[in-house]
Coordinates of C-alpha atoms and ligand atoms in Angstrom, one line a residue:
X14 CA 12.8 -93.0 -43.1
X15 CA 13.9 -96.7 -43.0
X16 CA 12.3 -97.2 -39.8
X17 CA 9.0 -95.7 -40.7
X18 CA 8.7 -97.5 -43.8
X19 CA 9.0 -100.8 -41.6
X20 CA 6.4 -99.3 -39.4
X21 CA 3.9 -99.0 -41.7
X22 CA 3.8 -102.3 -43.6
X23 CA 3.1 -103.6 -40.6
X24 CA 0.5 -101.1 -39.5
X25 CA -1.7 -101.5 -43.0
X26 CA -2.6 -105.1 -43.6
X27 CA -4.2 -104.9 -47.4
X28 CA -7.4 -106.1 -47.6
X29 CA -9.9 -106.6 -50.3
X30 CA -13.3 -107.7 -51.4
X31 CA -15.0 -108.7 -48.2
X32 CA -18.3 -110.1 -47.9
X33 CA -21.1 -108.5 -45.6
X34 CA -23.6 -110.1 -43.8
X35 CA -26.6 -108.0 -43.5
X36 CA -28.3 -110.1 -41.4
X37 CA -25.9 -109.3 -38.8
X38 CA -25.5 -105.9 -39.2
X39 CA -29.2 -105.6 -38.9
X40 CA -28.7 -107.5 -35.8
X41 CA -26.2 -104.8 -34.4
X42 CA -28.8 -101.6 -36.1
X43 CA -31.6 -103.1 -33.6
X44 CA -29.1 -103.0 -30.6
X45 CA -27.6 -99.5 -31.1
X46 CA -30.9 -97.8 -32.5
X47 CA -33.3 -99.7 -30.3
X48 CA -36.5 -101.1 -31.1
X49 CA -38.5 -98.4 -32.3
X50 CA -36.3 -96.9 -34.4
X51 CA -35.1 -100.1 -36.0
X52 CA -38.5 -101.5 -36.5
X53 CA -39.8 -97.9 -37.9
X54 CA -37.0 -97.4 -40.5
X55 CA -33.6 -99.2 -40.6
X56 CA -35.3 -103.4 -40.6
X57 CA -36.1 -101.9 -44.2
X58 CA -32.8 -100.8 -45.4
X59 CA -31.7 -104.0 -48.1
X60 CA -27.8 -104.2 -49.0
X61 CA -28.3 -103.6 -52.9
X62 CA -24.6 -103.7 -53.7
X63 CA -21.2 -103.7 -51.8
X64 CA -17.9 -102.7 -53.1
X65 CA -14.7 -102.0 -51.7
X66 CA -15.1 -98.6 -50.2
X67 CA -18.7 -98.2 -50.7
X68 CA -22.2 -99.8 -49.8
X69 CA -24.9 -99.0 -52.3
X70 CA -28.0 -99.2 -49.8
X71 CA -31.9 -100.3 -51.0
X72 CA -34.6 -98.0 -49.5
X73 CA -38.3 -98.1 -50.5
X74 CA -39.1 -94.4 -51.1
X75 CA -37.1 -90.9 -51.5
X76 CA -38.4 -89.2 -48.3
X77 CA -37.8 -92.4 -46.3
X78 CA -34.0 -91.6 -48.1
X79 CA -34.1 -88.4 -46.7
X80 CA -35.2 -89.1 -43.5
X81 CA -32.4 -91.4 -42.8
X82 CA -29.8 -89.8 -44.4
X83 CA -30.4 -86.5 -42.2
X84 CA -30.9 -88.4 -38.9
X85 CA -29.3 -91.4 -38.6
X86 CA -26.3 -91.7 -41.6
X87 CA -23.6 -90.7 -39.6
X88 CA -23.9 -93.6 -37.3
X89 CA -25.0 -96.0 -39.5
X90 CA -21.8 -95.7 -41.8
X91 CA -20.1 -95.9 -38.3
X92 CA -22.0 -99.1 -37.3
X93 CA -21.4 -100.6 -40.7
X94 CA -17.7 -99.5 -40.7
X95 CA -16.9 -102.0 -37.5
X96 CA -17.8 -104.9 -39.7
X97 CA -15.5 -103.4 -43.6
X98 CA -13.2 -101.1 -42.1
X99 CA -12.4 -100.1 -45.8
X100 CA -16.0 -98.7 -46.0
X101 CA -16.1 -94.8 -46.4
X102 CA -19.1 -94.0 -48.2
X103 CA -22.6 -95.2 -48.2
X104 CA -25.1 -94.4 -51.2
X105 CA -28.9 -94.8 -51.2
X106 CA -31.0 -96.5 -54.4
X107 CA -34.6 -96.1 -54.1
X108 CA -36.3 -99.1 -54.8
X109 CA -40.2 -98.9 -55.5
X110 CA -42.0 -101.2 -52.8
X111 CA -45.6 -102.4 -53.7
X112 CA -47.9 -99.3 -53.4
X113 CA -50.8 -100.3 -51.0
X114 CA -48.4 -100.0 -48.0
X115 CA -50.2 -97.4 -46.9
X116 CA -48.8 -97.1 -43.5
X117 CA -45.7 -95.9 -44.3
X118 CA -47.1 -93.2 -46.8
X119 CA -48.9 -92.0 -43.2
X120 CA -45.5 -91.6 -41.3
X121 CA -44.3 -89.1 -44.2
X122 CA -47.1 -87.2 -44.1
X123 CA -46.8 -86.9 -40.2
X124 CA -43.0 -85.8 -40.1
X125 CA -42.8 -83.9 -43.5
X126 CA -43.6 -81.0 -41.7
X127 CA -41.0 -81.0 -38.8
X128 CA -38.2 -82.7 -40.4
X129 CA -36.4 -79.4 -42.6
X130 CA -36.3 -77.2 -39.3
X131 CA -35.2 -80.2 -37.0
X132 CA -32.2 -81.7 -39.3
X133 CA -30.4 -78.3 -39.7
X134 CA -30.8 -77.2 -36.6
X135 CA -29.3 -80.8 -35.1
X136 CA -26.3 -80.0 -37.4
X137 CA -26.4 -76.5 -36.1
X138 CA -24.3 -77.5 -32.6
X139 CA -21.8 -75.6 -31.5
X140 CA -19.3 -78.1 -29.1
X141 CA -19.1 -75.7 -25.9
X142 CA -15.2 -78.3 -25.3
X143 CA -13.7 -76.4 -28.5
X144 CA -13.4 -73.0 -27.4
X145 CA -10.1 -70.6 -27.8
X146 CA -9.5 -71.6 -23.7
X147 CA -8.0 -75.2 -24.8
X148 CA -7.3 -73.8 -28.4
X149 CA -3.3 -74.2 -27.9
X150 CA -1.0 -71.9 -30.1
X151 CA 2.0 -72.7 -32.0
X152 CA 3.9 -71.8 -35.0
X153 CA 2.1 -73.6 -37.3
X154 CA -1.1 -72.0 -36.2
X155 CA -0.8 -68.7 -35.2
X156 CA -1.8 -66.3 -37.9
X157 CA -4.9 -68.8 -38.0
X158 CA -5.8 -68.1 -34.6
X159 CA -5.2 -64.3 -34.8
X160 CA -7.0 -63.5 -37.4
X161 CA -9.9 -66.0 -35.7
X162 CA -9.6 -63.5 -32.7
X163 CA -9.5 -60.6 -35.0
X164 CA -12.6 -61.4 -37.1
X165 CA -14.9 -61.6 -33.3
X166 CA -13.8 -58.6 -32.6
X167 CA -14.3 -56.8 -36.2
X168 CA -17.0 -59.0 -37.3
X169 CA -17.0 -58.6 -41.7
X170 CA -13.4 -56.8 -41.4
X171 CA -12.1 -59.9 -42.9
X172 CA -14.5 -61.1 -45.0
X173 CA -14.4 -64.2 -45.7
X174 CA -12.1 -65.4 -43.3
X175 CA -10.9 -69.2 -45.1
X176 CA -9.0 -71.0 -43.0
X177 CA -7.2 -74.1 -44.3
X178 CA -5.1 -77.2 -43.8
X179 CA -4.5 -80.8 -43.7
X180 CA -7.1 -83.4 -42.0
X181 CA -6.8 -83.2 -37.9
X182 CA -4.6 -79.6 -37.8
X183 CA -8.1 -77.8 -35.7
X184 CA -9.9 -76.3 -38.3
X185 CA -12.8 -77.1 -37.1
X186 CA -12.0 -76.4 -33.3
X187 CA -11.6 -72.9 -34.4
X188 CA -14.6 -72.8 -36.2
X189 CA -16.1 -73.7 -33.2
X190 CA -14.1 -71.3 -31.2
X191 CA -15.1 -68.5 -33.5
X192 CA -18.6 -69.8 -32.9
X193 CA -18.4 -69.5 -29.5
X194 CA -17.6 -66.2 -28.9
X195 CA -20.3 -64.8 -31.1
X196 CA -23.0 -66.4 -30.4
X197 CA -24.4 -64.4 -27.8
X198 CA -24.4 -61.3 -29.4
X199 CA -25.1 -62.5 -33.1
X200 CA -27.0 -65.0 -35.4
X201 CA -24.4 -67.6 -35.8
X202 CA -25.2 -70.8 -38.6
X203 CA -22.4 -73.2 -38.2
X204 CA -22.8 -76.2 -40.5
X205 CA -21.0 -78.4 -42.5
X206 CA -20.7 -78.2 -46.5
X207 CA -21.5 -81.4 -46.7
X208 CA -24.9 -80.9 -44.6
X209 CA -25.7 -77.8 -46.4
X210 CA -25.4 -79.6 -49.6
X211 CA -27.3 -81.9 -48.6
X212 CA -30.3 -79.2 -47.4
X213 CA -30.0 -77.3 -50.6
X214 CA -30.7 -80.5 -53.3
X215 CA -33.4 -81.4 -50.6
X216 CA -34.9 -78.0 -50.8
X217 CA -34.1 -77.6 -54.7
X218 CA -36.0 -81.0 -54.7
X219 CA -39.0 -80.3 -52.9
X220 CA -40.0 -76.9 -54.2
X221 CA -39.0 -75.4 -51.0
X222 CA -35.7 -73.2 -51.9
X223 CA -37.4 -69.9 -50.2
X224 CA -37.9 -71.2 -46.9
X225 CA -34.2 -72.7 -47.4
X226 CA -32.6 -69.2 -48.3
X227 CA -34.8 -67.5 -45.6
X228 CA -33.3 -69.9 -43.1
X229 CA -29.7 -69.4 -44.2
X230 CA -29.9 -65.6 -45.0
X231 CA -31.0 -64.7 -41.5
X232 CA -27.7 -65.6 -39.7
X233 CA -25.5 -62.2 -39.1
X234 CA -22.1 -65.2 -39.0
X235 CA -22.6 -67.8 -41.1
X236 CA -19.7 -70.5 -40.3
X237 CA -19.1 -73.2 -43.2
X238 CA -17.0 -76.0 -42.6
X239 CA -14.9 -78.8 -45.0
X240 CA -15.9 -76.3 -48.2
X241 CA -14.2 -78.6 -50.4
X242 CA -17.3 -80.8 -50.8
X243 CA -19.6 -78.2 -52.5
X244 CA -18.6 -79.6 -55.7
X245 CA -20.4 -80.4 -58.9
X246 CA -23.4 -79.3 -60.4
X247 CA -23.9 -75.9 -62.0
X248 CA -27.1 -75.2 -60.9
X249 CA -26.3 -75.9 -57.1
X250 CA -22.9 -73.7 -57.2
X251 CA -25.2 -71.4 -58.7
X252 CA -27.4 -71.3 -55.9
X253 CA -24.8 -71.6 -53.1
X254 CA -23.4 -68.6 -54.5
X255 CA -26.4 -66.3 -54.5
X256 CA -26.5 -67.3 -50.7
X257 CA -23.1 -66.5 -50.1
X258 CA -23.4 -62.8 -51.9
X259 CA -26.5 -62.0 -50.5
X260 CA -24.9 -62.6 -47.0
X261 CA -21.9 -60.4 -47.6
X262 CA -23.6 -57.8 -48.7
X263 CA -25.9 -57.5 -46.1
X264 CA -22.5 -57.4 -43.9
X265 CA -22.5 -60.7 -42.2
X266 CA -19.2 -62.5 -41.5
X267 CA -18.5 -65.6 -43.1
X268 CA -15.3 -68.0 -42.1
X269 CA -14.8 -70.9 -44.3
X270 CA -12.8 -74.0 -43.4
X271 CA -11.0 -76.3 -46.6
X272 CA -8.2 -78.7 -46.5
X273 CA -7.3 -77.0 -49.5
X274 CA -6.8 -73.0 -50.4
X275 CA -9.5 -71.6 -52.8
X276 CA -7.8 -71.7 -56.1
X277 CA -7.2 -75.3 -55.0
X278 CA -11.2 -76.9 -55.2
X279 CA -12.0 -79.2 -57.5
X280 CA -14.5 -78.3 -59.8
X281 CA -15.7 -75.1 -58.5
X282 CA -16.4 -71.9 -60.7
X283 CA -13.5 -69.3 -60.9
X284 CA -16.0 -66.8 -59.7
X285 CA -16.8 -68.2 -56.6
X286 CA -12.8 -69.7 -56.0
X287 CA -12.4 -66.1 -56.5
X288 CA -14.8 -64.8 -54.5
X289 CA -13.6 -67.2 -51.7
X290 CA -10.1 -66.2 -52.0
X291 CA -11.0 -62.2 -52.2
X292 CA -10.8 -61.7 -48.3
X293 CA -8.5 -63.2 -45.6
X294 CA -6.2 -66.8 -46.0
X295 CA -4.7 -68.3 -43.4
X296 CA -3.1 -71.3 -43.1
X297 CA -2.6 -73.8 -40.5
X298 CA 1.0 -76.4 -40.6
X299 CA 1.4 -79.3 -39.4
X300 CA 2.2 -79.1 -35.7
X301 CA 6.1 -78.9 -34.3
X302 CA 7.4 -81.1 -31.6
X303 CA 6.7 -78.3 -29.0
X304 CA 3.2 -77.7 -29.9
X305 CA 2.4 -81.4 -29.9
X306 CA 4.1 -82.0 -25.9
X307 CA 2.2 -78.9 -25.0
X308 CA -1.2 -80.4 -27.0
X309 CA -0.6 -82.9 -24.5
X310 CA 0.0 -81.6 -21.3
X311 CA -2.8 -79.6 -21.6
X312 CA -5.2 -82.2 -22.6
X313 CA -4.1 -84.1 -19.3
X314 CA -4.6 -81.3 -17.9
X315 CA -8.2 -80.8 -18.8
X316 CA -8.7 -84.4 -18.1
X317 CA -7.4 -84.1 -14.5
X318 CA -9.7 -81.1 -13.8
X319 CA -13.1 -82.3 -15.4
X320 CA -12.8 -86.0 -14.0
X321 CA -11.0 -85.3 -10.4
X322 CA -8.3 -87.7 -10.7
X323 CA -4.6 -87.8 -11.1
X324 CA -3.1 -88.9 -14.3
X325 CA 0.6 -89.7 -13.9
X326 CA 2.3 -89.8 -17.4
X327 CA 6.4 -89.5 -17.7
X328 CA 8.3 -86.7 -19.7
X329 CA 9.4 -90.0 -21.3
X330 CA 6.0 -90.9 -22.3
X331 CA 4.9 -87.5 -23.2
X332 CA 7.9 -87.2 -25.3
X333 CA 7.3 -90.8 -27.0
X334 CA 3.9 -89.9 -27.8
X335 CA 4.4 -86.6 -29.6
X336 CA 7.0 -88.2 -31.6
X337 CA 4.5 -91.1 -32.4
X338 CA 1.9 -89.2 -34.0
X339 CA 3.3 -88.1 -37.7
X340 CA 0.2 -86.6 -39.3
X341 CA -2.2 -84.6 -37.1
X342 CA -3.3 -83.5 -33.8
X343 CA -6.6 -85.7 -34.5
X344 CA -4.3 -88.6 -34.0
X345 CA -2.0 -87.4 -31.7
X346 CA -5.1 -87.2 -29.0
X347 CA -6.5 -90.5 -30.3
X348 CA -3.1 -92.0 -29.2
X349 CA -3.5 -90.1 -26.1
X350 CA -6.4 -91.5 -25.2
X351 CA -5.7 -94.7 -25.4
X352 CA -2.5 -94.7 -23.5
X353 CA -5.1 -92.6 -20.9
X354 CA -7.7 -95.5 -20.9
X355 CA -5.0 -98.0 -20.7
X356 CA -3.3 -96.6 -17.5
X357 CA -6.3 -95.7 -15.2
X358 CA -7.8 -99.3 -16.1
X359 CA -4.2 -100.7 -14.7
X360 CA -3.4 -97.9 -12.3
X361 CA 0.2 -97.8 -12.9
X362 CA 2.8 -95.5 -14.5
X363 CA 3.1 -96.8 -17.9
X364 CA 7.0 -97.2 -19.9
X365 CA 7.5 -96.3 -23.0
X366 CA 7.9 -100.1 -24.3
X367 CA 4.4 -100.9 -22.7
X368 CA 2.8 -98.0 -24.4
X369 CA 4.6 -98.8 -27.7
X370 CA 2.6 -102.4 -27.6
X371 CA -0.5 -100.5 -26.5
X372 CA -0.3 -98.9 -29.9
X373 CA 0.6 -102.0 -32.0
X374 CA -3.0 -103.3 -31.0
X375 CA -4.5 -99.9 -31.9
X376 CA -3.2 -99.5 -35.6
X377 CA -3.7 -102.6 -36.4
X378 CA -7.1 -102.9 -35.9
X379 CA -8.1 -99.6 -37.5
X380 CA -6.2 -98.9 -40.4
X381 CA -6.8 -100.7 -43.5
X382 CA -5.7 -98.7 -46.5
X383 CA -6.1 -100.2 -50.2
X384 CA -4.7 -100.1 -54.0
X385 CA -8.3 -98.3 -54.5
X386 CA -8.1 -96.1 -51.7
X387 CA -5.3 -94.8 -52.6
X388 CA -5.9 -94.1 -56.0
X389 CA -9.0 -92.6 -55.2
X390 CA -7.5 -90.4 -52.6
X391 CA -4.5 -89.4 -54.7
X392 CA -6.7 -88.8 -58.1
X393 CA -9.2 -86.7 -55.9
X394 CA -6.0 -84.7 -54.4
X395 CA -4.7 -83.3 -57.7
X396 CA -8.2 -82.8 -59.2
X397 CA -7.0 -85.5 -62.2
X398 CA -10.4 -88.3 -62.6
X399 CA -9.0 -91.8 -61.8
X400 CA -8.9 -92.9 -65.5
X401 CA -6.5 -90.2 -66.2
X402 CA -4.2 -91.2 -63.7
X403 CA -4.5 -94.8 -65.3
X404 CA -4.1 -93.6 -68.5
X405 CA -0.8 -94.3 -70.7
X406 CA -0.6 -90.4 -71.3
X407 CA 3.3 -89.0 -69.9
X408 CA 2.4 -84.9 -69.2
X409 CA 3.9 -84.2 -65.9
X410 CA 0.6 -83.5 -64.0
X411 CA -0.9 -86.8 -64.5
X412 CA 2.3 -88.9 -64.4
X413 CA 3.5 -87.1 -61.0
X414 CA 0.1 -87.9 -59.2
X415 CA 0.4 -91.6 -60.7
X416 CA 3.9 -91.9 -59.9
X417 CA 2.9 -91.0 -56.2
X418 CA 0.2 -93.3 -56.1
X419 CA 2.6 -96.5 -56.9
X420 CA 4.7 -95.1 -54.5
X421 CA 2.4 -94.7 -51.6
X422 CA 0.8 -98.2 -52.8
X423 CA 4.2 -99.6 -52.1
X424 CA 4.7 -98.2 -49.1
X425 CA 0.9 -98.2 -47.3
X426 CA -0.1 -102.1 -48.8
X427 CA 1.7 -105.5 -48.4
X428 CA 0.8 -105.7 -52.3
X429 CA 4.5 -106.6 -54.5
X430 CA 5.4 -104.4 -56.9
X431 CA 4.6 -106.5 -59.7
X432 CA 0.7 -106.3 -58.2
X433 CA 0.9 -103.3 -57.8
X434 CA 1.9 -102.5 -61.7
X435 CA -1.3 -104.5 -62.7
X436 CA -3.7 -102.3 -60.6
X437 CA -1.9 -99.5 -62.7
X438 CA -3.5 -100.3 -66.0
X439 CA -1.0 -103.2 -66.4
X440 CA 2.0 -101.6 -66.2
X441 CA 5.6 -103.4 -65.7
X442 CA 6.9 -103.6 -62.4
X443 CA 10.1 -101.6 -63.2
X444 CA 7.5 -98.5 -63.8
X445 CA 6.8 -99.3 -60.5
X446 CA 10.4 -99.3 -59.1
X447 CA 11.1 -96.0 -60.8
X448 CA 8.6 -94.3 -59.5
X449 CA 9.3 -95.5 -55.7
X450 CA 12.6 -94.1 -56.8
X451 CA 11.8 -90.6 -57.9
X452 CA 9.1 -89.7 -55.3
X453 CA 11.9 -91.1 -52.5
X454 CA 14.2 -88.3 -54.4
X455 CA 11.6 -85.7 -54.9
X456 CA 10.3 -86.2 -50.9
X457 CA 14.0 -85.9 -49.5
X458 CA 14.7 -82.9 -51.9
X459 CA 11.2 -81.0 -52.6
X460 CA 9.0 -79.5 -49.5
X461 CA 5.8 -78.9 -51.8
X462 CA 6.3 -82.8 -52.6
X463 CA 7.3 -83.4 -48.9
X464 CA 3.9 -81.7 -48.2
X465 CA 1.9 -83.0 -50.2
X466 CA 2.7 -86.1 -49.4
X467 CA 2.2 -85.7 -45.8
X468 CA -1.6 -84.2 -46.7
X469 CA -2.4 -87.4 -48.6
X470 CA -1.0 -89.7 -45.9
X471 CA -3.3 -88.1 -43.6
X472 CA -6.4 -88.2 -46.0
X473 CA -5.5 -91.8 -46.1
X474 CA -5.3 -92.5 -42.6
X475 CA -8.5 -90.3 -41.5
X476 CA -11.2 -92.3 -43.5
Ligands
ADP501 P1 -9.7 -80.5 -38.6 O1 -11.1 -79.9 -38.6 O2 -8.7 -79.5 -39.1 O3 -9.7 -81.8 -39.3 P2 -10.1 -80.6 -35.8 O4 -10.4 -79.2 -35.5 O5 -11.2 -81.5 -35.8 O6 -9.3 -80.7 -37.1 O7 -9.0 -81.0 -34.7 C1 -8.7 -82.4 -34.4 C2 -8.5 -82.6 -32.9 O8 -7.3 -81.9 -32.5 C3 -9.6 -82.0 -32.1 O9 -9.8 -82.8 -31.0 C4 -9.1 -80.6 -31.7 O10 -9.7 -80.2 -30.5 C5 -7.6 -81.0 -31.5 N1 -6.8 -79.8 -31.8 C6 -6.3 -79.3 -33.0 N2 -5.5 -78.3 -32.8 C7 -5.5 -78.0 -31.5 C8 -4.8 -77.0 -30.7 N3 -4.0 -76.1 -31.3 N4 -4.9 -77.1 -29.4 C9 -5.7 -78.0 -28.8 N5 -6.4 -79.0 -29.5 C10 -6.2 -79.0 -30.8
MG502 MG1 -12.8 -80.6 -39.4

């Protein structure tokens, strides 16, 4: 515990406010877009507002919105991200442009047509790497990957199949996997929740929701990943709904993915947490030592065959970097990969103290994590809003969640404990000391604290 406390103050240098310069980051949009692009749609992108986590983004109409929210979001947030490593979000305010510009109203009317069918299916993909073949089992994944088996060979036995857990345990490699094996015989429709979302307010907004349903309803396995993030609005659960009964009765399978179980989501209807939860859970743990060396091996493995070449890594090594990685497999072949990259550009055996100081470099140029951050990511956890967690009120499930926060605000920032009891509503900083205390008691003592802590450190780390 002591050491890894150590570890991560110096891992997660605090950092707040920054200021952006657009100017450059337009500079960088022009390189990794190229010309066309760049000239066509992002030159036009203004910064409207910046905050810590989240850029609010100036675009002249709602289809131009559209447009480059289902083509080119991903990569702009990425772009953006390598200059406010804090960034995880980035929102779009249309702002009215003089009228007469009549060359961009020509463009919409151009694409409109296209652009439905082409952005779902580009989100459609199935990655032919994440197959059962390199899909390694362990304890805390086999009844996941089982019943994943199971449900190709019975397709709407298990119906929904909802498979959850934490951020990087392969949720979505056996989505994929599932994917895989059923695509040649059946209709398969594997898309995120977020992307589906995004489809159905688009659809919703243009007048277009039968061609939308049409599209969906067609597929005989309709895979949905990261559910937790259809959220919100009546009218759109609504709709999701209809989509989802309307598909199981016609018999197609559905398999769901969620960091959470169903009676977990945050403000979703009972009915459809119910309706979610009404056919097969399975879980998937954090991974043991075993699983992790043998994660490992085989991902050398894989790397030996595709590229041709020998990679030469000790039991030592192998051993050190398992035990590195605390959270998730995500990371664990992250770390991998850079130990990888490191030896073939020095072709030598590496030790285990030069790959510790490989890995110095890596965390601390990528992980930032915040006050904010982690209030945000603790309130959004326990379903509690973030002025609730503030508040002065004592009942158990908002003072746990708040108590948690200081502690993990201690623990992930350089910020003092006094700071830290002024970003709690201005609270004293022996509140702050006594909650360190308890959370340190519950985490040695308490495995549904123990793993929830471990989730949220994760959810932390991932953004
Ligand atoms: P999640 O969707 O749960 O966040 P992913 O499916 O994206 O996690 O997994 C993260 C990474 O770890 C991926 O590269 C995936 O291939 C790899 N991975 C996860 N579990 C396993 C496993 N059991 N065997 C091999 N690779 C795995
Ligand atoms: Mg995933």
């Amino acid at each position: 515990m002591e050491k890894n406390n150590t570890k991560t103050q110096n891992l997660f240098v605090s950092e707040e406010e920054k200021t952006l310069n657009w100017d450059e980051i337009q500079n960088s949009f022009k390189k990794t877009f190229g010309n066309e692009v760049y000239t066509s749609w992002l030159q036009k992108i203004t910064l409207v507002k910046e905050y810590n986590d989240y850029l609010i983004l100036g675009v002249p109409t709602r289809f131009f919105r559209d447009w480059i929210v289902s083509r080119y979001l991903d990569k702009i947030l990425e772009q953006v991200k390598s200059f406010k490593l804090s960034l995880n979000r980035i929102e779009f305010k249309i702002i009215e442009e003089n009228r007469n510009n009549s060359n961009l109203v020509k463009i919409d009317e151009i694409n409109k047509i296209t652009e439905i069918k082409d952005s779902i299916l580009n989100y459609n993909r199935l990655n032919s790497n994440l197959s059962f073949n390199n899909f390694i089992e362990g304890k805390s994944n086999e009844i996941a990957l089982s019943y994943s088996k199971k449900v190709c060979e019975h397709i709407s036995r298990y119906n929904p199949l909802y498979i959850c857990g934490g951020v990087g345990l392969g949720k979505t490699h056996l989505l994929n996997a599932i994917g895989l094996e059923l695509q040649d015989e059946n209709n398969v429709m594997f898309i995120s929740a977020e992307r589906f979302m995004y489809h159905f307010i688009k659809s919703i907004k243009k007048n277009d929701m039968v061609n939308f349903k049409d599209f969906f309803r067609k597929s005989s396995v309709f895979i949905i990943d990261d559910i937790q993030f259809i959220r919100g609005k009546e009218s759109l659960q609504e709709e999701f709904f209809h989509t989802f009964n309307s598909l199981m009765d016609k018999g197609s399978q559905i398999i769901i993915s969620s960091d959470r179980t169903p009676m977990k989501l945050d403000r979703v209807q009972e009915r459809i947490k119910s309706r979610l939860a009404g056919g097969l859970v399975v879980d998937i743990d954090s991974p043991d030592l075993e699983l992790k060396i043998e994660i490992i091996k085989k991902k050398i493995e894989d790397i030996q065959n595709q590229f041709k070449e020998s990679i030469k890594l000790s039991e030592e090594v192998i051993n050190f970097i398992a035990n590195e990685s605390k959270t998730n497999i995500r990371e664990l072949v992250g770390i991998l990969n850079r130990i990888i990259a490191f030896s073939r550009v020095h072709n030598k055996d590496l030790t285990v103290t030069e790959c510790k100081s490989i890995l110095k470099d890596v965390f601390s140029q990528i992980k930032v994590i915040t006050v904010d951050k982690i209030q945000n990511v603790v309130s959004n956890y326990f379903n509690i809003s973030l002025n609730e967690m503030l508040s002065q009120r004592r009942s158990r499930p908002l003072a746990r969640p708040r108590q948690i926060a200081m502690y993990l605000a201690k623990k992930m920032t350089t910020r003092s404990l006094p700071e830290i009891g002024r970003r709690f509503a201005n609270r004293d900083h022996t509140t702050v000391i006594h909650a360190v205390k308890t959370i340190t008691r519950l985490s040695e003592q308490d495995d549904e604290m123990k793993k929830s802590l471990s989730q949220i450190r994760s959810l932390l780390l991932e953004q």
